[in-house]
């Protein structure tokens, strides 16, 4: 088969969606399929097929779109800056995809609601479209508007209603939507009104051999003498909840000092988080390592994995931590309770509860036997559950089913 994997998000990029697309592409190609990757360029100025060197600059498209979609001809699109921004971005992807040509693909597999809606409008009618959800854009944007009241968006605003409507129309324009967990499926059904039969659920996979190779390489970074390492690989953005972790560490420091924390990743909140670290007098305990090309190597030096996110789907960082045999301290956000079994593979604290998180970290620092028990269980779970072969086979079954359904029409 010739397959197109497409996303509205940046590719290549440090993050879960790109990681997923890259691993899926590699495994599908090993099985003899041909795979292209479509998305926004890292500078957001172009739509490109990254592995083919094909690209189309948005500056060639936007003047035409803006002249056609003005307040008189498209009043709904111009109700709010957020609607206008995302709709123009979506139209850019539509035009670029039509320019590149979609008739060559046996199946299109999109990775978010924006690209699903875009490609669903311009693909050939007989080409199957499978969509994948890696989280809830509607929930993220609602949290964003709640936390930024200056934006002037509430439940009565068109911009508030836009994102659930987008996710509904995206799911309805695809032949089937894949969710990684029941949390994602339930949001599509309850928040967006997508019927149950249009969604299937199965978990991600992790390339265990590639992970182990990086793990074995390790890192020259070493833990300070007499200290345990708490590690948090995450983008430094609000939904990842690193600010909650820092609050937890401030509480933990009042309990004990036999630890350091490595925060691995970068993002728009880095300066704010570093300032929070200094204000909490944690600058000698918390270290911002920035983006790192070998997180598994860092996990080999760590003792506890922490992920205090506000919202997340099924993060690769948790999968990797479990594969490394680390106990996880996570929040109740998103799909995390479906990944971590409290008291067996890790510990779970309510979203935003810094004190509970600190107590759980303290327990694992104090009780080495319990920490190792959870870590061993996590590794056994990961090896059995995060099977890349199983995920790819299930994905191919969805592909073949969608192709057969289109062929019978």
Short mmCIF file of C-alpha atoms in Angstrom, two decimals:
data_model
loop_
_atom_site.label_atom_id
_atom_site.label_comp_id
_atom_site.label_asym_id
_atom_site.label_seq_id
_atom_site.Cartn_x
_atom_site.Cartn_y
_atom_site.Cartn_z
CA UNK A 1 0.00 0.00 0.00
CA UNK A 2 0.93 3.62 -0.44
CA UNK A 3 0.01 5.41 2.78
CA UNK A 4 -0.12 9.09 3.73
CA UNK A 5 0.34 9.97 7.41
CA UNK A 6 -0.73 13.59 7.91
CA UNK A 7 -0.91 16.10 10.74
CA UNK A 8 -1.65 19.77 11.28
CA UNK A 9 1.21 19.88 13.80
CA UNK A 10 4.87 20.52 13.11
CA UNK A 11 7.02 17.79 11.57
CA UNK A 12 9.71 16.94 12.36
CA UNK A 13 9.18 17.92 15.99
CA UNK A 14 10.03 16.87 19.52
CA UNK A 15 6.76 15.42 20.74
CA UNK A 16 4.46 12.45 20.89
CA UNK A 17 2.66 12.84 17.54
CA UNK A 18 5.89 13.02 15.56
CA UNK A 19 7.32 10.12 17.56
CA UNK A 20 4.21 8.09 16.76
CA UNK A 21 4.28 8.95 13.04
CA UNK A 22 7.98 8.19 12.70
CA UNK A 23 7.75 4.82 14.47
CA UNK A 24 4.65 3.82 12.49
CA UNK A 25 6.29 4.83 9.21
CA UNK A 26 9.41 2.81 9.95
CA UNK A 27 7.49 -0.32 10.89
CA UNK A 28 5.10 -0.08 7.91
CA UNK A 29 8.04 0.32 5.55
CA UNK A 30 9.69 -2.74 7.08
CA UNK A 31 6.53 -4.61 6.07
CA UNK A 32 6.87 -3.42 2.48
CA UNK A 33 4.51 -0.45 2.41
CA UNK A 34 5.34 3.03 1.10
CA UNK A 35 4.69 5.89 3.54
CA UNK A 36 4.73 9.69 3.16
CA UNK A 37 4.57 12.25 5.99
CA UNK A 38 2.59 15.49 5.52
CA UNK A 39 2.45 18.38 7.97
CA UNK A 40 3.51 21.88 8.88
CA UNK A 41 7.20 22.75 8.68
CA UNK A 42 8.98 23.49 11.98
CA UNK A 43 8.85 27.24 11.26
CA UNK A 44 5.10 27.00 10.48
CA UNK A 45 5.69 28.79 7.17
CA UNK A 46 5.12 25.84 4.83
CA UNK A 47 3.09 22.70 4.35
CA UNK A 48 5.44 19.93 3.28
CA UNK A 49 5.79 16.22 2.64
CA UNK A 50 8.91 15.98 4.71
CA UNK A 51 10.34 12.75 3.29
CA UNK A 52 9.77 13.79 -0.34
CA UNK A 53 11.10 17.35 -0.23
CA UNK A 54 7.75 18.69 -1.48
CA UNK A 55 6.62 21.99 0.03
CA UNK A 56 4.25 24.90 -0.51
CA UNK A 57 4.75 28.23 1.27
CA UNK A 58 1.72 29.64 3.07
CA UNK A 59 2.64 33.14 1.92
CA UNK A 60 1.62 32.01 -1.56
CA UNK A 61 -1.80 30.93 -0.29
CA UNK A 62 -2.81 33.32 2.47
CA UNK A 63 -3.36 36.50 0.37
CA UNK A 64 -5.85 34.64 -1.84
CA UNK A 65 -7.59 33.05 1.16
CA UNK A 66 -7.79 36.32 3.06
CA UNK A 67 -9.31 38.12 0.07
CA UNK A 68 -11.92 35.40 -0.46
CA UNK A 69 -12.74 34.80 3.22
CA UNK A 70 -13.43 38.31 4.47
CA UNK A 71 -16.08 39.43 6.96
CA UNK A 72 -18.66 39.89 4.20
CA UNK A 73 -18.19 36.56 2.40
CA UNK A 74 -17.40 34.44 5.48
CA UNK A 75 -18.84 36.10 8.61
CA UNK A 76 -18.73 32.87 10.64
CA UNK A 77 -15.01 32.42 10.06
CA UNK A 78 -14.37 36.01 11.16
CA UNK A 79 -16.32 35.85 14.44
CA UNK A 80 -13.17 35.41 16.52
CA UNK A 81 -9.41 35.54 15.93
CA UNK A 82 -8.97 31.89 17.05
CA UNK A 83 -11.58 30.63 14.56
CA UNK A 84 -10.06 32.74 11.81
CA UNK A 85 -6.51 31.57 12.60
CA UNK A 86 -7.29 27.85 12.63
CA UNK A 87 -9.61 27.98 9.65
CA UNK A 88 -7.01 29.78 7.52
CA UNK A 89 -4.40 27.23 8.62
CA UNK A 90 -6.80 24.45 7.71
CA UNK A 91 -7.48 25.92 4.29
CA UNK A 92 -3.73 26.19 3.67
CA UNK A 93 -3.42 22.46 4.31
CA UNK A 94 -6.37 21.73 2.00
CA UNK A 95 -4.84 23.69 -0.86
CA UNK A 96 -1.36 22.28 -0.33
CA UNK A 97 -2.67 18.70 -0.19
CA UNK A 98 -4.67 19.25 -3.37
CA UNK A 99 -1.56 20.74 -5.01
CA UNK A 100 0.62 17.77 -3.99
CA UNK A 101 -2.08 15.32 -5.12
CA UNK A 102 -3.85 12.72 -2.97
CA UNK A 103 -5.03 10.34 -5.69
CA UNK A 104 -1.78 8.34 -5.43
CA UNK A 105 -2.56 7.04 -1.92
CA UNK A 106 -4.37 3.83 -1.06
CA UNK A 107 -5.23 5.20 2.37
CA UNK A 108 -4.84 8.46 4.31
CA UNK A 109 -4.23 8.32 8.07
CA UNK A 110 -4.54 11.69 9.83
CA UNK A 111 -3.30 12.47 13.34
CA UNK A 112 -5.56 15.32 14.53
CA UNK A 113 -8.93 16.92 13.88
CA UNK A 114 -7.56 19.80 11.78
CA UNK A 115 -5.81 17.60 9.22
CA UNK A 116 -8.72 15.15 9.21
CA UNK A 117 -11.19 17.90 8.36
CA UNK A 118 -8.83 19.40 5.76
CA UNK A 119 -7.97 16.22 3.89
CA UNK A 120 -11.50 14.87 4.18
CA UNK A 121 -12.66 17.79 2.02
CA UNK A 122 -10.13 17.41 -0.81
CA UNK A 123 -9.27 13.71 -1.02
CA UNK A 124 -10.70 11.50 -3.80
CA UNK A 125 -14.07 10.11 -2.77
CA UNK A 126 -12.98 6.48 -2.95
CA UNK A 127 -9.80 6.98 -0.92
CA UNK A 128 -10.33 5.77 2.68
CA UNK A 129 -9.58 8.22 5.49
CA UNK A 130 -8.69 6.94 8.96
CA UNK A 131 -8.24 9.49 11.75
CA UNK A 132 -6.29 9.16 14.99
CA UNK A 133 -6.85 11.32 18.08
CA UNK A 134 -3.86 11.93 20.34
CA UNK A 135 -5.69 14.04 22.89
CA UNK A 136 -8.53 16.55 22.97
CA UNK A 137 -7.99 19.87 21.24
CA UNK A 138 -11.40 21.02 22.52
CA UNK A 139 -10.48 20.32 26.15
CA UNK A 140 -7.05 21.98 25.78
CA UNK A 141 -8.57 25.11 24.27
CA UNK A 142 -11.28 25.27 26.94
CA UNK A 143 -8.58 25.09 29.62
CA UNK A 144 -6.64 27.79 27.76
CA UNK A 145 -9.63 30.12 27.68
CA UNK A 146 -10.46 29.47 31.35
CA UNK A 147 -6.90 30.24 32.39
CA UNK A 148 -6.74 33.37 30.23
CA UNK A 149 -9.98 35.29 30.89
CA UNK A 150 -8.49 38.31 29.11
CA UNK A 151 -9.19 36.45 25.85
CA UNK A 152 -12.88 37.10 26.51
CA UNK A 153 -13.99 33.57 25.60
CA UNK A 154 -16.56 31.66 27.67
CA UNK A 155 -19.21 28.98 27.10
CA UNK A 156 -21.38 31.42 25.17
CA UNK A 157 -18.65 32.40 22.71
CA UNK A 158 -18.38 31.08 19.13
CA UNK A 159 -14.71 30.27 19.70
CA UNK A 160 -15.64 28.00 22.62
CA UNK A 161 -18.08 26.06 20.44
CA UNK A 162 -15.77 25.92 17.44
CA UNK A 163 -13.38 23.23 18.71
CA UNK A 164 -15.95 20.57 19.77
CA UNK A 165 -17.71 21.19 16.43
CA UNK A 166 -14.42 20.75 14.58
CA UNK A 167 -13.73 17.45 16.34
CA UNK A 168 -17.25 16.23 15.56
CA UNK A 169 -17.05 17.08 11.86
CA UNK A 170 -13.55 15.59 11.62
CA UNK A 171 -14.67 12.29 13.14
CA UNK A 172 -17.75 12.20 10.91
CA UNK A 173 -15.69 12.85 7.77
CA UNK A 174 -13.35 9.90 8.41
CA UNK A 175 -14.24 6.26 7.88
CA UNK A 176 -13.13 5.40 11.40
CA UNK A 177 -11.45 7.20 14.29
CA UNK A 178 -8.79 5.46 16.39
CA UNK A 179 -8.45 6.47 20.04
CA UNK A 180 -5.59 5.28 22.24
CA UNK A 181 -7.79 4.93 25.31
CA UNK A 182 -11.34 5.11 26.58
CA UNK A 183 -10.78 8.61 27.98
CA UNK A 184 -10.33 9.96 24.43
CA UNK A 185 -13.28 7.97 23.12
CA UNK A 186 -15.56 9.22 25.90
CA UNK A 187 -14.65 12.85 25.18
CA UNK A 188 -15.49 12.41 21.49
CA UNK A 189 -18.83 10.88 22.44
CA UNK A 190 -19.88 13.14 25.33
CA UNK A 191 -18.32 16.51 24.40
CA UNK A 192 -18.52 16.28 20.62
CA UNK A 193 -21.45 13.94 19.94
CA UNK A 194 -19.57 11.36 17.85
CA UNK A 195 -21.43 8.02 17.70
CA UNK A 196 -19.86 5.02 19.44
CA UNK A 197 -19.61 2.89 16.27
CA UNK A 198 -17.34 5.45 14.56
CA UNK A 199 -14.56 5.05 17.16
CA UNK A 200 -12.28 2.12 17.91
CA UNK A 201 -9.85 1.92 20.83
CA UNK A 202 -6.38 0.37 21.01
CA UNK A 203 -3.18 1.48 22.67
CA UNK A 204 0.06 2.77 21.19
CA UNK A 205 3.13 0.63 20.73
CA UNK A 206 6.76 1.28 21.56
CA UNK A 207 9.73 0.06 19.53
CA UNK A 208 11.36 -1.95 22.31
CA UNK A 209 14.55 -2.73 20.38
CA UNK A 210 15.18 0.91 19.49
CA UNK A 211 14.44 1.95 23.07
CA UNK A 212 16.82 -0.66 24.50
CA UNK A 213 19.62 0.38 22.14
CA UNK A 214 19.39 3.99 23.38
CA UNK A 215 19.04 2.83 26.98
CA UNK A 216 22.24 0.78 26.66
CA UNK A 217 24.16 3.77 25.25
CA UNK A 218 23.35 5.63 28.45
CA UNK A 219 24.48 9.17 29.24
CA UNK A 220 27.65 10.80 30.60
CA UNK A 221 25.42 12.62 33.11
CA UNK A 222 25.61 11.08 36.57
CA UNK A 223 23.51 11.48 39.68
CA UNK A 224 25.08 13.41 42.57
CA UNK A 225 26.49 11.17 45.34
CA UNK A 226 23.87 10.13 47.88
CA UNK A 227 20.96 11.41 45.78
CA UNK A 228 18.10 9.69 43.99
CA UNK A 229 16.98 11.10 40.63
CA UNK A 230 13.40 12.11 39.92
CA UNK A 231 13.03 12.58 36.15
CA UNK A 232 10.35 14.45 34.22
CA UNK A 233 10.64 14.43 30.40
CA UNK A 234 8.03 16.89 29.13
CA UNK A 235 7.44 19.90 26.91
CA UNK A 236 7.51 23.00 29.06
CA UNK A 237 3.94 24.07 28.40
CA UNK A 238 1.00 24.51 30.75
CA UNK A 239 -0.84 21.24 30.04
CA UNK A 240 2.24 19.19 31.01
CA UNK A 241 1.91 20.48 34.59
CA UNK A 242 5.61 20.99 35.32
CA UNK A 243 4.62 23.95 37.49
CA UNK A 244 2.67 21.50 39.67
CA UNK A 245 5.74 19.28 39.94
CA UNK A 246 7.82 22.24 41.11
CA UNK A 247 5.21 23.02 43.77
CA UNK A 248 5.44 19.37 44.84
CA UNK A 249 9.21 19.49 45.01
CA UNK A 250 9.06 22.59 47.21
CA UNK A 251 6.93 20.57 49.65
CA UNK A 252 9.21 17.54 49.28
CA UNK A 253 12.26 19.62 50.17
CA UNK A 254 10.70 20.30 53.57
CA UNK A 255 10.51 16.53 54.10
CA UNK A 256 13.89 15.34 52.82
CA UNK A 257 16.89 16.34 50.70
CA UNK A 258 18.12 13.00 49.29
CA UNK A 259 17.03 13.76 45.72
CA UNK A 260 17.49 15.86 42.62
CA UNK A 261 15.07 16.38 39.75
CA UNK A 262 15.98 16.38 36.07
CA UNK A 263 13.48 18.16 33.84
CA UNK A 264 14.08 17.12 30.24
CA UNK A 265 12.52 19.23 27.51
CA UNK A 266 11.92 22.78 26.39
CA UNK A 267 9.02 25.09 25.66
CA UNK A 268 7.46 28.48 26.09
CA UNK A 269 7.19 28.24 29.89
CA UNK A 270 10.87 27.52 30.51
CA UNK A 271 11.72 31.01 31.78
CA UNK A 272 8.66 31.10 34.02
CA UNK A 273 9.45 27.64 35.43
CA UNK A 274 13.09 28.54 36.07
CA UNK A 275 11.91 31.63 37.92
CA UNK A 276 9.51 29.48 39.97
CA UNK A 277 12.44 27.20 40.80
CA UNK A 278 14.52 30.08 42.15
CA UNK A 279 11.62 31.51 44.16
CA UNK A 280 11.15 28.10 45.81
CA UNK A 281 14.92 27.88 46.54
CA UNK A 282 15.15 24.74 44.39
CA UNK A 283 17.92 25.91 42.07
CA UNK A 284 20.39 23.42 43.58
CA UNK A 285 17.87 20.57 43.42
CA UNK A 286 16.11 20.98 40.07
CA UNK A 287 18.03 20.96 36.78
CA UNK A 288 16.59 21.93 33.39
CA UNK A 289 18.40 19.78 30.84
CA UNK A 290 16.63 21.11 27.75
CA UNK A 291 15.80 18.91 24.79
CA UNK A 292 17.77 15.66 24.77
CA UNK A 293 18.27 13.15 21.96
CA UNK A 294 18.55 10.15 24.29
CA UNK A 295 15.87 10.19 26.97
CA UNK A 296 16.16 6.40 27.46
CA UNK A 297 19.83 6.93 28.38
CA UNK A 298 18.77 9.44 31.04
CA UNK A 299 16.10 7.06 32.35
CA UNK A 300 18.89 4.54 32.97
CA UNK A 301 20.30 6.95 35.58
CA UNK A 302 16.93 7.78 37.18
CA UNK A 303 14.99 6.24 40.07
CA UNK A 304 11.49 7.75 39.84
CA UNK A 305 9.49 9.08 36.90
CA UNK A 306 7.09 12.00 37.52
CA UNK A 307 4.37 13.36 35.23
CA UNK A 308 2.03 15.82 36.95
CA UNK A 309 0.19 16.86 33.81
CA UNK A 310 -3.03 18.85 33.64
CA UNK A 311 -4.16 17.00 30.53
CA UNK A 312 -2.55 14.25 28.47
CA UNK A 313 -3.58 11.34 26.33
CA UNK A 314 -1.19 8.38 26.40
CA UNK A 315 2.27 9.94 26.67
CA UNK A 316 5.28 8.11 25.27
CA UNK A 317 7.26 9.34 28.26
CA UNK A 318 5.22 7.10 30.58
CA UNK A 319 5.64 4.14 28.22
CA UNK A 320 9.40 4.69 28.12
CA UNK A 321 9.65 5.08 31.89
CA UNK A 322 7.82 1.79 32.37
CA UNK A 323 10.04 0.09 29.79
CA UNK A 324 13.02 1.35 31.81
CA UNK A 325 11.60 -0.23 34.96
CA UNK A 326 10.86 3.01 36.79
CA UNK A 327 7.89 3.54 39.09
CA UNK A 328 5.69 6.40 37.92
CA UNK A 329 4.12 9.17 39.98
CA UNK A 330 1.42 10.62 37.73
CA UNK A 331 -1.76 12.68 37.91
CA UNK A 332 -5.31 11.54 37.24
CA UNK A 333 -5.36 13.54 34.00
CA UNK A 334 -6.53 12.12 30.70
CA UNK A 335 -5.55 8.55 29.90
CA UNK A 336 -2.91 8.22 32.66
CA UNK A 337 -5.08 6.11 34.99
CA UNK A 338 -5.41 3.62 32.11
CA UNK A 339 -1.59 3.42 31.90
CA UNK A 340 -0.59 3.28 35.57
CA UNK A 341 -2.14 0.98 38.18
CA UNK A 342 -2.01 2.70 41.55
CA UNK A 343 0.01 0.69 44.05
CA UNK A 344 1.16 -1.83 41.44
CA UNK A 345 3.07 -0.04 38.64
CA UNK A 346 3.11 3.44 40.15
CA UNK A 347 1.22 5.99 42.20
CA UNK A 348 -1.53 8.39 41.12
CA UNK A 349 -2.38 11.78 42.64
CA UNK A 350 -5.28 14.12 41.80
CA UNK A 351 -4.58 16.72 39.11
CA UNK A 352 -2.91 19.78 40.63
CA UNK A 353 -2.46 18.20 44.08
CA UNK A 354 1.12 19.16 44.92
CA UNK A 355 0.97 17.90 48.51
CA UNK A 356 -0.25 14.40 47.59
CA UNK A 357 2.38 14.19 44.87
CA UNK A 358 5.11 15.21 47.33
CA UNK A 359 4.00 12.54 49.80
CA UNK A 360 4.09 9.89 47.07
CA UNK A 361 7.58 10.94 45.97
CA UNK A 362 8.72 10.87 49.60
CA UNK A 363 7.32 7.36 50.05
CA UNK A 364 9.26 6.06 47.06
CA UNK A 365 12.46 7.77 48.20
CA UNK A 366 12.08 6.30 51.67
CA UNK A 367 11.11 2.74 50.73
CA UNK A 368 13.56 1.23 48.27
CA UNK A 369 11.79 -2.16 48.37
CA UNK A 370 8.47 -0.61 47.37
CA UNK A 371 10.11 1.52 44.69
CA UNK A 372 11.73 -1.56 43.14
CA UNK A 373 8.50 -3.56 43.42
CA UNK A 374 6.59 -0.92 41.44
CA UNK A 375 9.41 -0.58 38.92
CA UNK A 376 9.62 -4.32 38.26
CA UNK A 377 5.86 -4.51 37.78
CA UNK A 378 5.97 -1.49 35.45
CA UNK A 379 8.63 -3.12 33.28
CA UNK A 380 6.73 -6.40 33.04
CA UNK A 381 3.56 -4.48 32.13
CA UNK A 382 5.39 -2.44 29.47
CA UNK A 383 6.94 -5.47 27.81
CA UNK A 384 3.56 -7.18 27.61
CA UNK A 385 1.31 -4.21 26.86
CA UNK A 386 3.19 -1.65 24.72
CA UNK A 387 3.72 -3.99 21.78
CA UNK A 388 4.60 -2.20 18.55
CA UNK A 389 3.79 -5.32 16.53
CA UNK A 390 0.30 -5.52 18.03
CA UNK A 391 -0.39 -1.83 17.41
CA UNK A 392 0.77 -2.04 13.79
CA UNK A 393 -1.29 -5.15 13.12
CA UNK A 394 -4.38 -3.50 14.56
CA UNK A 395 -3.69 -0.39 12.48
CA UNK A 396 -3.34 -2.48 9.31
CA UNK A 397 -6.60 -4.27 10.12
CA UNK A 398 -8.30 -0.86 10.27
CA UNK A 399 -6.69 0.10 6.94
CA UNK A 400 -7.80 -3.10 5.20
CA UNK A 401 -11.31 -2.79 6.64
CA UNK A 402 -11.63 0.82 5.43
CA UNK A 403 -10.34 -0.13 1.96
CA UNK A 404 -12.76 -3.05 1.73
CA UNK A 405 -15.65 -0.85 2.81
CA UNK A 406 -14.85 1.76 0.13
CA UNK A 407 -14.44 -0.94 -2.53
CA UNK A 408 -17.87 -2.39 -1.80
CA UNK A 409 -19.69 0.90 -2.22
#
